[in-house]
Amino acid sequence: MSQTLPSTTPASHFDACAERIVETARELAGKGWTPATSSNFSMRVDADHAAITVSGRDKGKLGRNDIMLVDLQGNAIGTDSRPSAETALHTQIYRRRPMVGAVLHTHSRAQSVASRLFAAEGAIHLQGWELQKAISGQDTHESVLEIPVFPNTQHMPELVDRVDAWLDAGKPLHAYLIDGHGIYTWGDDMAEARRHLEALEFLLDCELELGKLRTS
Amino acid sequence: MSQTLPSTTPASHFDACAERIVETARELAGKGWTPATSSNFSMRVDADHAAITVSGRDKGKLGRNDIMLVDLQGNAIGTDSRPSAETALHTQIYRRRPMVGAVLHTHSRAQSVASRLFAAEGAIHLQGWELQKAISGQDTHESVLEIPVFPNTQHMPELVDRVDAWLDAGKPLHAYLIDGHGIYTWGDDMAEARRHLEALEFLLDCELELGKLRTS
Amino acid sequence: MSQTLPSTTPASHFDACAERIVETARELAGKGWTPATSSNFSMRVDADHAAITVSGRDKGKLGRNDIMLVDLQGNAIGTDSRPSAETALHTQIYRRRPMVGAVLHTHSRAQSVASRLFAAEGAIHLQGWELQKAISGQDTHESVLEIPVFPNTQHMPELVDRVDAWLDAGKPLHAYLIDGHGIYTWGDDMAEARRHLEALEFLLDCELELGKLRTS
Amino acid sequence: MSQTLPSTTPASHFDACAERIVETARELAGKGWTPATSSNFSMRVDADHAAITVSGRDKGKLGRNDIMLVDLQGNAIGTDSRPSAETALHTQIYRRRPMVGAVLHTHSRAQSVASRLFAAEGAIHLQGWELQKAISGQDTHESVLEIPVFPNTQHMPELVDRVDAWLDAGKPLHAYLIDGHGIYTWGDDMAEARRHLEALEFLLDCELELGKLRTS
């Protein structure tokens, strides 16, 4: 990709973001959370731009040329590559949360199954797990961590609207699931986004295991 | 294997296919989808020939001499090696689908268990999973993806007949399971065949997990 | 960390402990038992000191500077680093069990789920498993191995009191679970502590699997 | 270990067996089938001797000095090392089956859980799985493969008697489980023994998964 960066975006910063995304994508692919070229990852480059994975590549085998620049309306900048159809969900978070530095979307088995199981309720409520404290701002296992489950759609603006409605209602939002699809989560930097993703994967997986045992 | 290739088949093309099959077999063995020397893999070499794994080898330790040439009637070409008993199922797909470039057959736990569970119904119907879109031609999670489950037999012509009957009826066929046995899937090239296999493994695994939770 | 060791603690011994903790942390992180920077590990340095992991680091990526010295009241020695909030649970074991050389605390899925499932009963009773013999002092699968499950709390002294009460009652204690949280176990040296941890993880995991099958 | 071999046993053959056992132990430990120093492995050296793992070592970190020579009555030959308490179960198979070249005993989760679940029935009956054909002499998924489950005991002669009684009754025996403990299987050479072990692990695991789904 011959990437032509806007003059206000230092190339070196884009490069550092691209490198970090590639490294993260390989690690998450190694965990089996990005089956069959699914999933997408991004980092904020500056106030108006983000670096994001190009659509449809095998996330275990990404190179730096598989990362592209977009503005926060989701337009490709300086490249003919097509950004992921779900770019709008990444840029929405960067627009609404100025401190967010990285957004991760994966498709693990636990994420997908939990989203189906709790779709009718519209949310999963996590309580009583020490690892809830891995989510920034949570300081006890006694609080309830609510993760909404939005209906899936191939029409991205519908999903953007649902996330906007949740945020506009002033409800806490650390992550959300899409029914039959996967999870979105984020953090101030890539390390925090990864910690959130790892903790949520663990919590969802535990909740499913407990469900098999409690109701049997 | 001293392989004597037909004059119309460039040796270099057979070699490239053999190398790709060996690489794929190692990766799939690493996922645990080829237990106890099971599974077989092939690639189309030209309009009339395919390269396929020799019977009974450990799929995690294949070398290029473990790949042989067959014609599309399943006859060994230029070698005394014995092709897999299931070669007929590979060549059938190449004969009936001229665009298909690779066929994969594996035996994961999810594939085997799903085949037993849905054998009486004769098919698995997948719906509501975003990852259905990883199958070529599927563009929404809302459609139903039907994967037939055929009864197992040690007599290959019976299986060939069942697959022919399904195709002759004009029904879509992206993959099929054999009861207690495993999955067959394919693609225009090896990358597509692997994406189909990975997506189907994930979908079957999710469906089984959901089954444990929904009915409990 | 510029660590100033007390004059009675040979620096070389602290270094050897730190190196062993780092190696162990990497191996346990590789098994997925330390999600999202959770878990902590320690080794006894001498009669009055222990080496322990600094709070909040990714356990798969520890270096020797992520290990600090504490006295057995849990005070940091010769460093400004903050020891884990759970340091008191490590030093309690070293104080009460003079032979103990290593304490391990992890958060695997099986440990977390088992702790939730058996919290109401207050203990898990393991019986009939050959691997119970991997716990020092156990010489038959016929005995009952009791692992208490203590309620979780963010106030460490409460947990310390519960462990003290158990020990003061003279009951055997090889390990304990904290509800929704994870396991603590130990051994005379790191090899024994790891063998105990590996055996308990296996036993809890088997017990959960059996629970899914027996009651269904 | 300064091993003094009997004059009729070429040292080079013992060395080759020891090397193969070490390699196999590492691979099986990597699969998680040898938790907490459990499991033991052997190979026939000649008509009257076998090489076997020394008791109590971590199977993922064996060296050639962790393998010792025994005669087929289970006596250590030319070494002060203590053979595994379960050596008698290995040598029994070599005595009664002159063609057997390797015996493997592991403790996977599926093996342990299946043994508990089917202990009351005294056997597991596998039918309808294509992978049954990976067991030598099995040529169709339609036959029933019977794996006895013997009660566990810390007194080895009782187990030896149970295996003898089974064999004396002329019943086929490809492997056996011990309740709460693990599996024993074997083959004419190490490759066949490993293929049997891998196939049985897969079949037991599938059977358990199917059990969770069928009865729920």
mmCIF file of N, CA and C in Angstrom, chain D residues 65-174:
data_model
loop_
_atom_site.group_PDB
_atom_site.id
_atom_site.type_symbol
_atom_site.label_atom_id
_atom_site.label_comp_id
_atom_site.label_asym_id
_atom_site.label_seq_id
_atom_site.Cartn_x
_atom_site.Cartn_y
_atom_site.Cartn_z
ATOM 1 N N ASN D 65 18.668 -40.025 31.190
ATOM 2 C CA ASN D 65 18.974 -40.625 32.495
ATOM 3 C C ASN D 65 17.722 -40.882 33.327
ATOM 4 N N ASP D 66 16.570 -40.474 32.817
ATOM 5 C CA ASP D 66 15.320 -40.750 33.522
ATOM 6 C C ASP D 66 14.668 -42.036 33.022
ATOM 7 N N ILE D 67 15.365 -42.772 32.182
ATOM 8 C CA ILE D 67 14.866 -44.057 31.665
ATOM 9 C C ILE D 67 15.762 -45.159 32.230
ATOM 10 N N MET D 68 15.160 -46.243 32.720
ATOM 11 C CA MET D 68 15.941 -47.330 33.315
ATOM 12 C C MET D 68 15.575 -48.670 32.679
ATOM 13 N N LEU D 69 16.391 -49.682 32.931
ATOM 14 C CA LEU D 69 16.136 -51.021 32.397
ATOM 15 C C LEU D 69 15.499 -51.887 33.480
ATOM 16 N N VAL D 70 14.486 -52.673 33.101
ATOM 17 C CA VAL D 70 13.907 -53.666 34.017
ATOM 18 C C VAL D 70 13.797 -55.001 33.278
ATOM 19 N N ASP D 71 13.765 -56.102 34.063
ATOM 20 C CA ASP D 71 13.425 -57.377 33.419
ATOM 21 C C ASP D 71 11.896 -57.501 33.419
ATOM 22 N N LEU D 72 11.385 -58.562 32.836
ATOM 23 C CA LEU D 72 9.922 -58.626 32.664
ATOM 24 C C LEU D 72 9.199 -59.079 33.941
ATOM 25 N N GLN D 73 9.968 -59.269 35.037
ATOM 26 C CA GLN D 73 9.349 -59.422 36.366
ATOM 27 C C GLN D 73 9.343 -58.061 37.089
ATOM 28 N N GLY D 74 9.850 -57.024 36.418
ATOM 29 C CA GLY D 74 9.799 -55.684 36.995
ATOM 30 C C GLY D 74 10.983 -55.340 37.885
ATOM 31 N N ASN D 75 12.035 -56.188 37.889
ATOM 32 C CA ASN D 75 13.224 -55.880 38.685
ATOM 33 C C ASN D 75 14.126 -54.890 37.957
ATOM 34 N N ALA D 76 14.638 -53.906 38.701
ATOM 35 C CA ALA D 76 15.607 -52.965 38.126
ATOM 36 C C ALA D 76 16.874 -53.727 37.776
ATOM 37 N N ILE D 77 17.427 -53.418 36.623
ATOM 38 C CA ILE D 77 18.646 -54.099 36.160
ATOM 39 C C ILE D 77 19.768 -53.068 36.023
ATOM 40 N N GLY D 78 20.850 -53.298 36.773
ATOM 41 C CA GLY D 78 22.052 -52.472 36.609
ATOM 42 C C GLY D 78 21.889 -51.026 37.041
ATOM 43 N N THR D 79 20.964 -50.763 37.982
ATOM 44 C CA THR D 79 20.753 -49.382 38.434
ATOM 45 C C THR D 79 20.109 -49.405 39.811
ATOM 46 N N ASP D 80 20.330 -48.336 40.576
ATOM 47 C CA ASP D 80 19.673 -48.222 41.880
ATOM 48 C C ASP D 80 18.372 -47.425 41.782
ATOM 49 N N SER D 81 18.038 -46.912 40.583
ATOM 50 C CA SER D 81 16.804 -46.138 40.445
ATOM 51 C C SER D 81 15.597 -47.015 40.751
ATOM 52 N N ARG D 82 14.534 -46.359 41.208
ATOM 53 C CA ARG D 82 13.304 -47.075 41.529
ATOM 54 C C ARG D 82 12.361 -46.984 40.317
ATOM 55 N N PRO D 83 11.956 -48.133 39.784
ATOM 56 C CA PRO D 83 11.004 -48.051 38.668
ATOM 57 C C PRO D 83 9.634 -47.633 39.205
ATOM 58 N N SER D 84 8.790 -47.160 38.332
ATOM 59 C CA SER D 84 7.436 -46.760 38.720
ATOM 60 C C SER D 84 6.721 -47.905 39.420
ATOM 61 N N ALA D 85 5.871 -47.550 40.400
ATOM 62 C CA ALA D 85 5.053 -48.559 41.079
ATOM 63 C C ALA D 85 4.222 -49.343 40.081
ATOM 64 N N GLU D 86 3.941 -48.750 38.937
ATOM 65 C CA GLU D 86 3.070 -49.402 37.963
ATOM 66 C C GLU D 86 3.833 -50.208 36.916
ATOM 67 N N THR D 87 5.138 -50.405 37.156
ATOM 68 C CA THR D 87 5.954 -51.179 36.222
ATOM 69 C C THR D 87 5.343 -52.551 35.943
ATOM 70 N N ALA D 88 4.735 -53.153 36.975
ATOM 71 C CA ALA D 88 4.158 -54.494 36.820
ATOM 72 C C ALA D 88 3.103 -54.551 35.720
ATOM 73 N N LEU D 89 2.406 -53.419 35.489
ATOM 74 C CA LEU D 89 1.376 -53.404 34.450
ATOM 75 C C LEU D 89 1.991 -53.355 33.059
ATOM 76 N N HIS D 90 3.152 -52.724 32.950
ATOM 77 C CA HIS D 90 3.881 -52.718 31.668
ATOM 78 C C HIS D 90 4.441 -54.111 31.378
ATOM 79 N N THR D 91 5.171 -54.678 32.350
ATOM 80 C CA THR D 91 5.861 -55.952 32.081
ATOM 81 C C THR D 91 4.844 -57.071 31.836
ATOM 82 N N GLN D 92 3.675 -56.989 32.469
ATOM 83 C CA GLN D 92 2.625 -57.977 32.208
ATOM 84 C C GLN D 92 2.267 -58.024 30.721
ATOM 85 N N ILE D 93 2.128 -56.876 30.128
ATOM 86 C CA ILE D 93 1.763 -56.843 28.702
ATOM 87 C C ILE D 93 2.895 -57.415 27.851
ATOM 88 N N TYR D 94 4.153 -57.075 28.179
ATOM 89 C CA TYR D 94 5.274 -57.630 27.395
ATOM 90 C C TYR D 94 5.354 -59.147 27.546
ATOM 91 N N ARG D 95 5.056 -59.660 28.754
ATOM 92 C CA ARG D 95 5.111 -61.118 28.965
ATOM 93 C C ARG D 95 4.013 -61.825 28.181
ATOM 94 N N ARG D 96 2.811 -61.241 28.203
ATOM 95 C CA ARG D 96 1.670 -61.953 27.615
ATOM 96 C C ARG D 96 1.514 -61.678 26.121
ATOM 97 N N ARG D 97 2.111 -60.603 25.644
ATOM 98 C CA ARG D 97 1.980 -60.269 24.222
ATOM 99 C C ARG D 97 3.366 -60.119 23.614
ATOM 100 N N PRO D 98 3.944 -61.222 23.122
ATOM 101 C CA PRO D 98 5.348 -61.175 22.668
ATOM 102 C C PRO D 98 5.595 -60.184 21.533
ATOM 103 N N MET D 99 4.539 -59.794 20.784
ATOM 104 C CA MET D 99 4.739 -58.868 19.677
ATOM 105 C C MET D 99 4.722 -57.405 20.133
ATOM 106 N N VAL D 100 4.257 -57.145 21.359
ATOM 107 C CA VAL D 100 4.137 -55.748 21.791
ATOM 108 C C VAL D 100 5.524 -55.126 22.003
ATOM 109 N N GLY D 101 5.726 -53.945 21.420
ATOM 110 C CA GLY D 101 7.015 -53.266 21.500
ATOM 111 C C GLY D 101 7.002 -52.000 22.341
ATOM 112 N N ALA D 102 5.809 -51.483 22.670
ATOM 113 C CA ALA D 102 5.742 -50.229 23.438
ATOM 114 C C ALA D 102 4.429 -50.181 24.209
ATOM 115 N N VAL D 103 4.495 -49.684 25.457
ATOM 116 C CA VAL D 103 3.316 -49.538 26.320
ATOM 117 C C VAL D 103 3.264 -48.090 26.819
ATOM 118 N N LEU D 104 2.088 -47.473 26.726
ATOM 119 C CA LEU D 104 1.923 -46.074 27.140
ATOM 120 C C LEU D 104 0.809 -45.964 28.178
ATOM 121 N N HIS D 105 1.070 -45.201 29.229
ATOM 122 C CA HIS D 105 0.057 -44.950 30.260
ATOM 123 C C HIS D 105 -0.019 -43.447 30.500
ATOM 124 N N THR D 106 -1.179 -42.848 30.240
ATOM 125 C CA THR D 106 -1.350 -41.398 30.438
ATOM 126 C C THR D 106 -2.600 -41.118 31.272
ATOM 127 N N HIS D 107 -2.776 -39.844 31.633
ATOM 128 C CA HIS D 107 -3.791 -39.355 32.574
ATOM 129 C C HIS D 107 -4.511 -38.127 32.033
ATOM 130 N N SER D 108 -5.015 -38.149 30.826
ATOM 131 C CA SER D 108 -5.680 -36.946 30.331
ATOM 132 C C SER D 108 -6.999 -36.725 31.069
ATOM 133 N N ARG D 109 -7.569 -35.522 30.908
ATOM 134 C CA ARG D 109 -8.861 -35.235 31.516
ATOM 135 C C ARG D 109 -9.939 -36.176 30.983
ATOM 136 N N ALA D 110 -9.977 -36.362 29.660
ATOM 137 C CA ALA D 110 -11.016 -37.216 29.080
ATOM 138 C C ALA D 110 -10.870 -38.651 29.579
ATOM 139 N N GLN D 111 -9.616 -39.133 29.663
ATOM 140 C CA GLN D 111 -9.394 -40.512 30.132
ATOM 141 C C GLN D 111 -9.860 -40.665 31.584
ATOM 142 N N SER D 112 -9.509 -39.665 32.409
ATOM 143 C CA SER D 112 -9.851 -39.741 33.831
ATOM 144 C C SER D 112 -11.355 -39.641 34.048
ATOM 145 N N VAL D 113 -11.980 -38.696 33.357
ATOM 146 C CA VAL D 113 -13.421 -38.494 33.538
ATOM 147 C C VAL D 113 -14.207 -39.686 32.987
ATOM 148 N N ALA D 114 -13.814 -40.187 31.819
ATOM 149 C CA ALA D 114 -14.517 -41.348 31.240
ATOM 150 C C ALA D 114 -14.402 -42.550 32.174
ATOM 151 N N SER D 115 -13.237 -42.713 32.804
ATOM 152 C CA SER D 115 -13.060 -43.870 33.685
ATOM 153 C C SER D 115 -14.004 -43.793 34.876
ATOM 154 N N ARG D 116 -14.200 -42.579 35.424
ATOM 155 C CA ARG D 116 -15.126 -42.424 36.548
ATOM 156 C C ARG D 116 -16.566 -42.679 36.103
ATOM 157 N N LEU D 117 -16.894 -42.140 34.935
ATOM 158 C CA LEU D 117 -18.274 -42.185 34.466
ATOM 159 C C LEU D 117 -18.724 -43.605 34.146
ATOM 160 N N PHE D 118 -17.798 -44.426 33.623
ATOM 161 C CA PHE D 118 -18.170 -45.775 33.180
ATOM 162 C C PHE D 118 -17.692 -46.864 34.141
ATOM 163 N N ALA D 119 -17.163 -46.459 35.312
ATOM 164 C CA ALA D 119 -16.612 -47.455 36.241
ATOM 165 C C ALA D 119 -17.687 -48.454 36.679
ATOM 166 N N ALA D 120 -18.888 -47.963 36.947
ATOM 167 C CA ALA D 120 -19.934 -48.856 37.441
ATOM 168 C C ALA D 120 -20.315 -49.902 36.396
ATOM 169 N N GLU D 121 -20.264 -49.513 35.106
ATOM 170 C CA GLU D 121 -20.581 -50.468 34.035
ATOM 171 C C GLU D 121 -19.439 -51.435 33.773
ATOM 172 N N GLY D 122 -18.210 -51.051 34.190
ATOM 173 C CA GLY D 122 -17.066 -51.935 34.015
ATOM 174 C C GLY D 122 -16.428 -51.889 32.637
ATOM 175 N N ALA D 123 -17.017 -51.116 31.714
ATOM 176 C CA ALA D 123 -16.434 -51.010 30.367
ATOM 177 C C ALA D 123 -17.088 -49.869 29.597
ATOM 178 N N ILE D 124 -16.361 -49.370 28.613
ATOM 179 C CA ILE D 124 -16.923 -48.401 27.663
ATOM 180 C C ILE D 124 -17.049 -49.122 26.328
ATOM 181 N N HIS D 125 -18.179 -48.966 25.674
ATOM 182 C CA HIS D 125 -18.371 -49.588 24.360
ATOM 183 C C HIS D 125 -18.434 -48.508 23.294
ATOM 184 N N LEU D 126 -17.450 -48.497 22.407
ATOM 185 C CA LEU D 126 -17.378 -47.489 21.353
ATOM 186 C C LEU D 126 -17.917 -48.086 20.062
ATOM 187 N N GLN D 127 -18.826 -47.353 19.430
ATOM 188 C CA GLN D 127 -19.377 -47.835 18.166
ATOM 189 C C GLN D 127 -19.810 -46.658 17.300
ATOM 190 N N GLY D 128 -19.605 -46.795 16.007
ATOM 191 C CA GLY D 128 -20.103 -45.788 15.080
ATOM 192 C C GLY D 128 -19.110 -44.686 14.765
ATOM 193 N N TRP D 129 -17.869 -44.810 15.255
ATOM 194 C CA TRP D 129 -16.849 -43.791 14.991
ATOM 195 C C TRP D 129 -15.850 -44.309 13.947
ATOM 196 N N GLU D 130 -15.649 -43.575 12.899
ATOM 197 C CA GLU D 130 -14.675 -43.950 11.873
ATOM 198 C C GLU D 130 -13.297 -44.182 12.490
ATOM 199 N N LEU D 131 -12.944 -43.404 13.511
ATOM 200 C CA LEU D 131 -11.586 -43.487 14.044
ATOM 201 C C LEU D 131 -11.311 -44.779 14.810
ATOM 202 N N GLN D 132 -12.351 -45.595 15.062
ATOM 203 C CA GLN D 132 -12.097 -46.935 15.629
ATOM 204 C C GLN D 132 -11.138 -47.711 14.718
ATOM 205 N N LYS D 133 -11.155 -47.386 13.424
ATOM 206 C CA LYS D 133 -10.289 -48.080 12.466
ATOM 207 C C LYS D 133 -8.802 -47.788 12.690
ATOM 208 N N ALA D 134 -8.488 -46.792 13.519
ATOM 209 C CA ALA D 134 -7.078 -46.529 13.825
ATOM 210 C C ALA D 134 -6.502 -47.583 14.775
ATOM 211 N N ILE D 135 -7.387 -48.394 15.388
ATOM 212 C CA ILE D 135 -6.923 -49.489 16.255
ATOM 213 C C ILE D 135 -6.633 -50.700 15.372
ATOM 214 N N SER D 136 -5.435 -51.241 15.471
ATOM 215 C CA SER D 136 -5.048 -52.360 14.604
ATOM 216 C C SER D 136 -6.054 -53.503 14.693
ATOM 217 N N GLY D 137 -6.469 -54.008 13.535
ATOM 218 C CA GLY D 137 -7.405 -55.125 13.506
ATOM 219 C C GLY D 137 -8.858 -54.693 13.382
ATOM 220 N N GLN D 138 -9.141 -53.398 13.565
ATOM 221 C CA GLN D 138 -10.502 -52.883 13.420
ATOM 222 C C GLN D 138 -10.650 -52.362 12.000
ATOM 223 N N ASP D 139 -11.629 -52.872 11.247
ATOM 224 C CA ASP D 139 -11.737 -52.375 9.872
ATOM 225 C C ASP D 139 -13.084 -51.760 9.525
ATOM 226 N N THR D 140 -13.901 -51.550 10.519
ATOM 227 C CA THR D 140 -15.153 -50.834 10.238
ATOM 228 C C THR D 140 -15.649 -50.104 11.485
ATOM 229 N N HIS D 141 -16.358 -48.993 11.245
ATOM 230 C CA HIS D 141 -16.945 -48.225 12.346
ATOM 231 C C HIS D 141 -18.131 -48.962 12.954
ATOM 232 N N GLU D 142 -18.585 -50.062 12.292
ATOM 233 C CA GLU D 142 -19.808 -50.730 12.750
ATOM 234 C C GLU D 142 -19.566 -51.700 13.897
ATOM 235 N N SER D 143 -18.328 -52.141 14.068
ATOM 236 C CA SER D 143 -18.037 -53.083 15.154
ATOM 237 C C SER D 143 -18.035 -52.342 16.493
ATOM 238 N N VAL D 144 -18.116 -53.094 17.582
ATOM 239 C CA VAL D 144 -18.081 -52.508 18.926
ATOM 240 C C VAL D 144 -16.686 -52.700 19.506
ATOM 241 N N LEU D 145 -16.094 -51.591 19.933
ATOM 242 C CA LEU D 145 -14.765 -51.643 20.556
ATOM 243 C C LEU D 145 -14.990 -51.535 22.070
ATOM 244 N N GLU D 146 -14.630 -52.594 22.795
ATOM 245 C CA GLU D 146 -14.881 -52.625 24.254
ATOM 246 C C GLU D 146 -13.588 -52.305 25.008
ATOM 247 N N ILE D 147 -13.637 -51.271 25.835
ATOM 248 C CA ILE D 147 -12.485 -50.885 26.667
ATOM 249 C C ILE D 147 -12.880 -51.114 28.126
ATOM 250 N N PRO D 148 -12.302 -52.118 28.798
ATOM 251 C CA PRO D 148 -12.694 -52.351 30.193
ATOM 252 C C PRO D 148 -12.235 -51.219 31.109
ATOM 253 N N VAL D 149 -12.985 -50.985 32.169
ATOM 254 C CA VAL D 149 -12.609 -50.029 33.215
ATOM 255 C C VAL D 149 -12.442 -50.826 34.512
ATOM 256 N N PHE D 150 -11.195 -50.963 34.981
ATOM 257 C CA PHE D 150 -10.935 -51.724 36.201
ATOM 258 C C PHE D 150 -10.954 -50.787 37.408
ATOM 259 N N PRO D 151 -11.375 -51.303 38.588
ATOM 260 C CA PRO D 151 -11.344 -50.470 39.800
ATOM 261 C C PRO D 151 -9.897 -50.086 40.126
ATOM 262 N N ASN D 152 -9.716 -48.890 40.654
ATOM 263 C CA ASN D 152 -8.368 -48.472 41.035
ATOM 264 C C ASN D 152 -7.981 -49.113 42.366
ATOM 265 N N THR D 153 -6.709 -49.288 42.569
ATOM 266 C CA THR D 153 -6.185 -49.822 43.823
ATOM 267 C C THR D 153 -4.735 -49.384 43.940
ATOM 268 N N GLN D 154 -4.252 -49.230 45.173
ATOM 269 C CA GLN D 154 -2.828 -48.933 45.351
ATOM 270 C C GLN D 154 -2.011 -50.233 45.423
ATOM 271 N N HIS D 155 -2.697 -51.390 45.335
ATOM 272 C CA HIS D 155 -2.033 -52.692 45.427
ATOM 273 C C HIS D 155 -1.955 -53.286 44.012
ATOM 274 N N MET D 156 -0.783 -53.136 43.361
ATOM 275 C CA MET D 156 -0.656 -53.500 41.943
ATOM 276 C C MET D 156 -1.054 -54.934 41.607
ATOM 277 N N PRO D 157 -0.725 -55.921 42.465
ATOM 278 C CA PRO D 157 -1.075 -57.297 42.075
ATOM 279 C C PRO D 157 -2.565 -57.485 41.795
ATOM 280 N N GLU D 158 -3.411 -56.723 42.459
ATOM 281 C CA GLU D 158 -4.853 -56.824 42.172
ATOM 282 C C GLU D 158 -5.163 -56.419 40.729
ATOM 283 N N LEU D 159 -4.503 -55.353 40.289
ATOM 284 C CA LEU D 159 -4.736 -54.907 38.910
ATOM 285 C C LEU D 159 -4.175 -55.928 37.915
ATOM 286 N N VAL D 160 -2.977 -56.428 38.223
ATOM 287 C CA VAL D 160 -2.382 -57.452 37.359
ATOM 288 C C VAL D 160 -3.344 -58.635 37.233
ATOM 289 N N ASP D 161 -3.946 -59.044 38.342
ATOM 290 C CA ASP D 161 -4.884 -60.176 38.309
ATOM 291 C C ASP D 161 -6.103 -59.870 37.440
ATOM 292 N N ARG D 162 -6.606 -58.642 37.521
ATOM 293 C CA ARG D 162 -7.783 -58.297 36.710
ATOM 294 C C ARG D 162 -7.474 -58.333 35.215
ATOM 295 N N VAL D 163 -6.286 -57.822 34.869
ATOM 296 C CA VAL D 163 -5.903 -57.848 33.452
ATOM 297 C C VAL D 163 -5.691 -59.293 33.006
ATOM 298 N N ASP D 164 -5.038 -60.100 33.853
ATOM 299 C CA ASP D 164 -4.848 -61.520 33.522
ATOM 300 C C ASP D 164 -6.187 -62.224 33.312
ATOM 301 N N ALA D 165 -7.129 -61.943 34.201
ATOM 302 C CA ALA D 165 -8.436 -62.608 34.104
ATOM 303 C C ALA D 165 -9.119 -62.256 32.788
ATOM 304 N N TRP D 166 -9.008 -60.973 32.400
ATOM 305 C CA TRP D 166 -9.606 -60.540 31.125
ATOM 306 C C TRP D 166 -8.964 -61.289 29.953
ATOM 307 N N LEU D 167 -7.636 -61.324 29.966
ATOM 308 C CA LEU D 167 -6.921 -61.980 28.871
ATOM 309 C C LEU D 167 -7.191 -63.490 28.881
ATOM 310 N N ASP D 168 -7.211 -64.089 30.070
ATOM 311 C CA ASP D 168 -7.446 -65.528 30.170
ATOM 312 C C ASP D 168 -8.835 -65.903 29.645
ATOM 313 N N ALA D 169 -9.768 -64.963 29.745
ATOM 314 C CA ALA D 169 -11.116 -65.225 29.237
ATOM 315 C C ALA D 169 -11.162 -65.126 27.713
ATOM 316 N N GLY D 170 -10.010 -64.782 27.108
ATOM 317 C CA GLY D 170 -9.932 -64.750 25.645
ATOM 318 C C GLY D 170 -10.618 -63.557 25.018
ATOM 319 N N LYS D 171 -10.908 -62.520 25.825
ATOM 320 C CA LYS D 171 -11.587 -61.347 25.265
ATOM 321 C C LYS D 171 -10.565 -60.403 24.607
ATOM 322 N N PRO D 172 -10.946 -59.743 23.516
ATOM 323 C CA PRO D 172 -10.020 -58.791 22.880
ATOM 324 C C PRO D 172 -9.631 -57.698 23.875
ATOM 325 N N LEU D 173 -8.391 -57.266 23.832
ATOM 326 C CA LEU D 173 -7.942 -56.197 24.736
ATOM 327 C C LEU D 173 -6.960 -55.288 23.994
ATOM 328 N N HIS D 174 -7.425 -54.101 23.666
ATOM 329 C CA HIS D 174 -6.586 -53.130 22.966
ATOM 330 C C HIS D 174 -6.089 -52.056 23.918
#
